[in-house]
Short mmCIF file of C-alpha atoms and ligand atoms in Angstrom, two decimals:
data_model
loop_
_atom_site.label_atom_id
_atom_site.label_comp_id
_atom_site.label_asym_id
_atom_site.label_seq_id
_atom_site.Cartn_x
_atom_site.Cartn_y
_atom_site.Cartn_z
CA MET A 1 137.24 142.26 111.55
CA LYS A 2 136.86 140.89 115.07
CA VAL A 3 138.41 137.61 116.20
CA LEU A 4 137.29 135.73 119.30
CA VAL A 5 139.90 133.47 120.94
CA PRO A 6 138.75 131.12 123.72
CA VAL A 7 141.57 130.42 126.18
CA LYS A 8 141.40 127.74 128.85
CA ARG A 9 143.28 127.71 132.15
CA VAL A 10 144.77 124.24 132.55
CA VAL A 11 147.43 122.43 134.57
CA ASP A 12 150.81 123.50 133.13
CA TYR A 13 152.10 121.01 130.55
CA ASN A 14 155.31 120.49 132.57
CA VAL A 15 153.41 119.25 135.63
CA LYS A 16 153.16 115.50 136.06
CA VAL A 17 149.66 115.11 137.46
CA ARG A 18 148.78 112.48 140.01
CA VAL A 19 145.55 110.51 140.07
CA LYS A 20 143.60 110.98 143.31
CA SER A 21 143.65 107.90 145.52
CA ASP A 22 139.86 107.43 145.15
CA GLY A 23 140.16 107.45 141.32
CA THR A 24 137.70 110.34 140.90
CA GLY A 25 140.11 112.59 139.00
CA VAL A 26 143.56 114.14 139.14
CA ASP A 27 144.88 116.17 142.02
CA ILE A 28 145.24 119.79 140.95
CA ALA A 29 145.67 121.31 144.41
CA ASN A 30 148.74 123.59 144.47
CA VAL A 31 149.92 122.75 140.95
CA LYS A 32 151.07 125.36 138.44
CA MET A 33 148.34 126.43 136.04
CA SER A 34 148.89 128.03 132.59
CA MET A 35 147.12 128.81 129.38
CA ASN A 36 146.35 125.70 127.32
CA PRO A 37 149.31 125.53 124.84
CA PHE A 38 147.04 125.23 121.76
CA ASP A 39 145.22 128.39 122.91
CA GLU A 40 148.51 130.30 123.11
CA ILE A 41 148.99 129.35 119.45
CA ALA A 42 145.44 130.59 118.74
CA VAL A 43 146.10 133.96 120.41
CA GLU A 44 149.42 134.28 118.55
CA GLU A 45 147.70 133.60 115.22
CA ALA A 46 144.97 136.16 115.90
CA VAL A 47 147.56 138.77 116.92
CA ARG A 48 149.63 138.07 113.78
CA LEU A 49 146.47 138.60 111.67
CA LYS A 50 146.02 141.93 113.45
CA GLU A 51 149.65 142.87 112.82
CA LYS A 52 149.13 142.08 109.11
CA GLY A 53 146.19 144.51 109.09
CA VAL A 54 143.60 141.78 108.36
CA VAL A 55 142.01 141.93 111.81
CA THR A 56 141.04 144.99 113.84
CA GLU A 57 140.24 143.52 117.25
CA VAL A 58 141.25 140.37 119.14
CA ILE A 59 139.00 139.37 122.05
CA ALA A 60 140.14 136.62 124.43
CA VAL A 61 137.47 134.65 126.35
CA SER A 62 137.92 132.32 129.26
CA CYS A 63 135.25 130.33 131.07
CA GLY A 64 135.86 129.19 134.63
CA ASP A 65 136.62 130.58 138.06
CA ALA A 66 138.00 134.05 138.89
CA LYS A 67 141.61 132.83 138.44
CA CYS A 68 140.99 132.61 134.67
CA GLN A 69 141.60 136.37 134.75
CA GLU A 70 145.33 135.52 134.86
CA THR A 71 144.96 133.52 131.65
CA LEU A 72 143.13 136.43 130.04
CA ARG A 73 145.87 138.85 131.13
CA THR A 74 148.45 136.54 129.50
CA ALA A 75 146.40 136.57 126.28
CA MET A 76 146.30 140.37 126.47
CA ALA A 77 150.06 140.47 127.07
CA ILE A 78 150.54 138.45 123.86
CA GLY A 79 148.45 141.11 122.12
CA ALA A 80 144.69 140.50 122.57
CA ASP A 81 142.86 143.85 122.86
CA ARG A 82 140.37 142.92 125.56
CA GLY A 83 139.14 140.00 127.60
CA ILE A 84 135.85 138.43 128.61
CA LEU A 85 135.59 136.18 131.66
CA VAL A 86 132.55 133.95 131.96
CA GLU A 87 132.77 133.31 135.65
CA THR A 88 131.52 130.15 137.30
CA THR A 89 132.80 127.65 139.83
CA GLU A 90 130.77 124.83 138.22
CA GLU A 91 132.70 122.09 136.41
CA LEU A 92 132.53 123.07 132.73
CA GLN A 93 132.28 120.38 130.09
CA PRO A 94 132.90 121.06 126.36
CA LEU A 95 129.17 121.34 125.50
CA ALA A 96 128.65 123.96 128.21
CA VAL A 97 131.70 125.95 127.01
CA ALA A 98 130.48 125.70 123.40
CA LYS A 99 127.07 127.07 124.47
CA LEU A 100 128.70 129.96 126.36
CA LEU A 101 130.88 130.73 123.33
CA LYS A 102 127.83 130.58 121.04
CA ALA A 103 126.13 133.22 123.22
CA LEU A 104 129.26 135.41 122.95
CA VAL A 105 129.43 134.88 119.18
CA ASP A 106 125.83 136.16 118.96
CA LYS A 107 126.75 139.16 121.10
CA GLU A 108 130.12 140.11 119.54
CA GLN A 109 129.57 138.91 115.95
CA PRO A 110 133.23 137.96 115.28
CA GLN A 111 134.25 136.94 111.76
CA LEU A 112 136.64 134.34 113.09
CA ILE A 113 136.74 132.21 116.21
CA ILE A 114 140.13 130.56 116.72
CA LEU A 115 140.25 127.85 119.41
CA GLY A 116 142.87 125.31 120.39
CA LYS A 117 142.28 121.88 118.86
CA GLN A 118 142.13 120.39 122.34
CA ALA A 119 142.59 121.22 125.97
CA ILE A 120 145.49 119.26 127.46
CA ASP A 121 143.56 118.52 130.66
CA ASP A 122 140.41 116.83 129.35
CA ASP A 123 141.86 116.01 125.86
CA ALA A 124 138.28 116.29 124.63
CA ASN A 125 138.84 117.88 121.20
CA GLN A 126 135.14 118.79 121.11
CA THR A 127 134.54 122.47 121.89
CA GLY A 128 135.41 123.97 118.48
CA GLN A 129 133.35 121.39 116.62
CA MET A 130 130.36 121.81 118.97
CA LEU A 131 130.55 125.60 118.67
CA ALA A 132 130.60 125.38 114.85
CA ALA A 133 127.48 123.18 114.98
CA LEU A 134 125.62 125.36 117.51
CA ALA A 135 126.46 128.61 115.68
CA ASP A 136 125.91 126.99 112.24
CA LEU A 137 129.35 128.10 111.03
CA PRO A 138 131.87 126.39 108.73
CA GLN A 139 134.88 124.91 110.53
CA ALA A 140 138.50 124.01 109.82
CA THR A 141 140.05 121.89 112.54
CA PHE A 142 143.76 121.14 113.19
CA ALA A 143 145.02 124.17 111.24
CA SER A 144 148.74 124.36 110.44
CA LYS A 145 148.39 127.42 108.16
CA VAL A 146 145.75 130.16 108.01
CA GLU A 147 145.35 132.84 105.35
CA VAL A 148 142.51 135.34 105.36
CA ALA A 149 141.59 137.39 102.30
CA GLY A 150 138.31 139.25 101.93
CA ASP A 151 135.49 137.10 103.26
CA LYS A 152 137.38 133.82 102.82
CA ALA A 153 139.87 131.89 104.91
CA THR A 154 142.21 129.31 103.39
CA VAL A 155 143.30 126.76 105.94
CA THR A 156 145.85 123.98 105.66
CA ARG A 157 144.91 121.08 107.95
CA GLU A 158 147.07 118.36 109.41
CA VAL A 159 145.36 115.10 108.55
CA ASP A 160 146.52 111.48 108.76
CA GLY A 161 149.26 111.00 106.20
CA GLY A 162 149.51 114.56 104.94
CA LEU A 163 148.01 117.99 104.57
CA GLU A 164 144.63 119.13 103.30
CA THR A 165 143.91 122.71 102.19
CA ILE A 166 140.34 123.97 102.38
CA GLN A 167 138.62 127.29 101.83
CA LEU A 168 135.89 128.59 104.14
CA SER A 169 133.61 131.57 103.95
CA LEU A 170 133.64 133.82 107.00
CA PRO A 171 132.42 133.86 109.71
CA ALA A 172 134.07 130.57 110.57
CA VAL A 173 135.57 128.46 113.35
CA ILE A 174 139.22 127.39 113.19
CA THR A 175 141.07 125.14 115.64
CA THR A 176 144.85 125.24 115.92
CA ASP A 177 147.39 122.45 115.57
CA LEU A 178 150.86 122.55 117.11
CA ARG A 179 152.72 123.56 113.97
CA LEU A 180 150.61 126.66 113.14
CA ASN A 181 153.10 129.04 114.74
CA GLU A 182 155.49 129.50 117.64
CA PRO A 183 153.96 131.87 120.20
CA ARG A 184 156.08 134.86 121.21
CA TYR A 185 157.42 135.31 124.72
CA VAL A 186 155.48 137.85 126.71
CA THR A 187 157.59 140.82 127.71
CA LEU A 188 157.37 142.73 130.98
CA PRO A 189 156.18 145.98 129.33
CA ASN A 190 153.41 144.03 127.59
CA ILE A 191 152.42 142.35 130.88
CA MET A 192 152.13 145.82 132.42
CA LYS A 193 150.13 147.12 129.44
CA ALA A 194 147.81 144.11 129.65
CA LYS A 195 146.83 145.05 133.21
CA LYS A 196 145.14 148.17 131.87
CA LYS A 197 143.16 146.49 129.11
CA GLN A 198 139.40 146.05 129.37
CA LEU A 199 138.16 142.86 131.03
CA ASP A 200 134.40 142.27 131.25
CA THR A 201 132.84 139.58 133.41
CA PHE A 202 129.58 137.72 132.84
CA LYS A 203 127.92 134.85 134.63
CA PRO A 204 126.51 131.95 132.58
CA GLU A 205 123.00 133.13 133.63
CA ASP A 206 123.68 136.54 132.04
CA LEU A 207 124.23 134.68 128.77
CA GLY A 208 121.15 132.47 129.31
CA VAL A 209 123.22 129.27 129.40
CA ASP A 210 122.68 126.26 131.67
CA VAL A 211 126.17 124.83 132.25
CA LYS A 212 125.08 121.78 134.25
CA PRO A 213 127.44 118.82 133.52
CA ARG A 214 125.93 116.16 131.23
CA LEU A 215 128.64 113.55 131.67
CA LYS A 216 129.83 111.82 134.80
CA THR A 217 133.44 110.70 135.20
CA LEU A 218 133.27 107.13 136.46
CA LYS A 219 136.95 106.42 136.98
CA VAL A 220 140.39 107.86 136.32
CA SER A 221 143.42 105.59 136.47
CA GLU A 222 147.19 105.84 135.92
CA PRO A 223 148.64 104.26 132.77
CA PRO A 224 150.21 100.85 133.49
CA LYS A 225 153.79 101.10 134.74
CA ARG A 226 156.40 100.24 132.12
CA GLY A 227 158.52 97.21 132.93
CA ALA A 228 162.31 97.41 132.90
CA GLY A 229 164.13 96.78 129.61
CA ILE A 230 166.38 93.77 128.97
CA LYS A 231 169.43 93.13 126.81
CA VAL A 232 169.25 90.28 124.32
CA PRO A 233 172.40 88.46 123.15
CA ASP A 234 171.48 88.23 119.45
CA VAL A 235 168.91 88.95 116.75
CA ALA A 236 167.42 85.45 116.90
CA THR A 237 166.56 85.91 120.59
CA LEU A 238 165.10 89.35 119.85
CA VAL A 239 162.87 87.94 117.11
CA ASP A 240 161.84 85.06 119.35
CA LYS A 241 160.88 87.44 122.19
CA LEU A 242 158.98 89.78 119.89
CA LYS A 243 157.07 86.81 118.49
CA ASN A 244 156.41 84.74 121.59
CA GLU A 245 156.56 87.15 124.56
CA ALA A 246 155.53 90.56 123.27
CA LYS A 247 153.45 88.96 120.48
CA VAL A 248 153.94 91.98 118.24
CA ILE A 249 155.19 90.17 115.12
P1 AMP B 301 138.40 120.71 124.45
O1 AMP B 301 137.23 120.50 123.52
O2 AMP B 301 138.01 120.70 125.91
O3 AMP B 301 139.54 119.77 124.15
O4 AMP B 301 138.93 122.21 124.20
C1 AMP B 301 139.21 122.71 122.89
C2 AMP B 301 139.39 124.21 122.93
O5 AMP B 301 138.18 124.85 123.38
C3 AMP B 301 140.47 124.74 123.86
O6 AMP B 301 141.75 124.68 123.27
C4 AMP B 301 140.01 126.19 124.07
O7 AMP B 301 140.33 126.99 122.95
C5 AMP B 301 138.48 126.02 124.11
N1 AMP B 301 138.01 125.86 125.51
C6 AMP B 301 137.70 124.70 126.16
N2 AMP B 301 137.33 124.95 127.44
C7 AMP B 301 137.42 126.29 127.61
C8 AMP B 301 137.18 127.18 128.71
N3 AMP B 301 136.77 126.73 129.90
N4 AMP B 301 137.37 128.51 128.52
C9 AMP B 301 137.79 128.99 127.31
N5 AMP B 301 138.02 128.19 126.25
C10 AMP B 301 137.85 126.87 126.38
#
């Protein structure tokens, strides 16, 4: 059984991004980039399925510029068997990525596609769902537990107020939530091994996909600055302030 794991190169989650002065986006010049954290969880899950003997091959895919090779090498150091880079310098929006992934699903015929539930840069939470629709596959989003047996996957999902367990027939799309697993640290020997693994590169045109952006970002702004806290002398003053100043009760 093959598993396809899309991995996105994003600004590292520890970086505090700054909005560009003209409000057109965030400044990512010279900032540390890493694999999207939810995608690390997706790679880890696919590799664990391989270690359990359920899966035979884990293929990592990244769409973006040539530097996404680094992200693919990290996925291969975690344990993915090979990588596919869909190389383009165009801005890629979720629909374009979903179309590229659909073309790769047609080509590779994986039984499972495990994506992150969202990329921490655009926070779109769209690609997995769009891919499931385009490829006409069942989907389980926000997975906190995945079990695969035969041609079925049983997925526990994190939903508002609790957990939901659903069964899907394979092939299927799964998106990962934070609590699915804790990704392993990559070791130096595995980083060295990953350098020798197969990495194929395609252009969007090779896959017959038009990646032209469909949405235009009109404005990006910083969240409002938080005011300083104050000390209140007693409960009555606190209640009064919550009622009349903050207007939250
Ligand atoms: P999003 O819909 O942008 O929040 O992204 C959801 C998931 O789709 C990510 O966690 C990745 O697994 C996948 N994804 C999004 N963009 C890319 C990309 N450029 N390359 C590879 N995978 C991607």
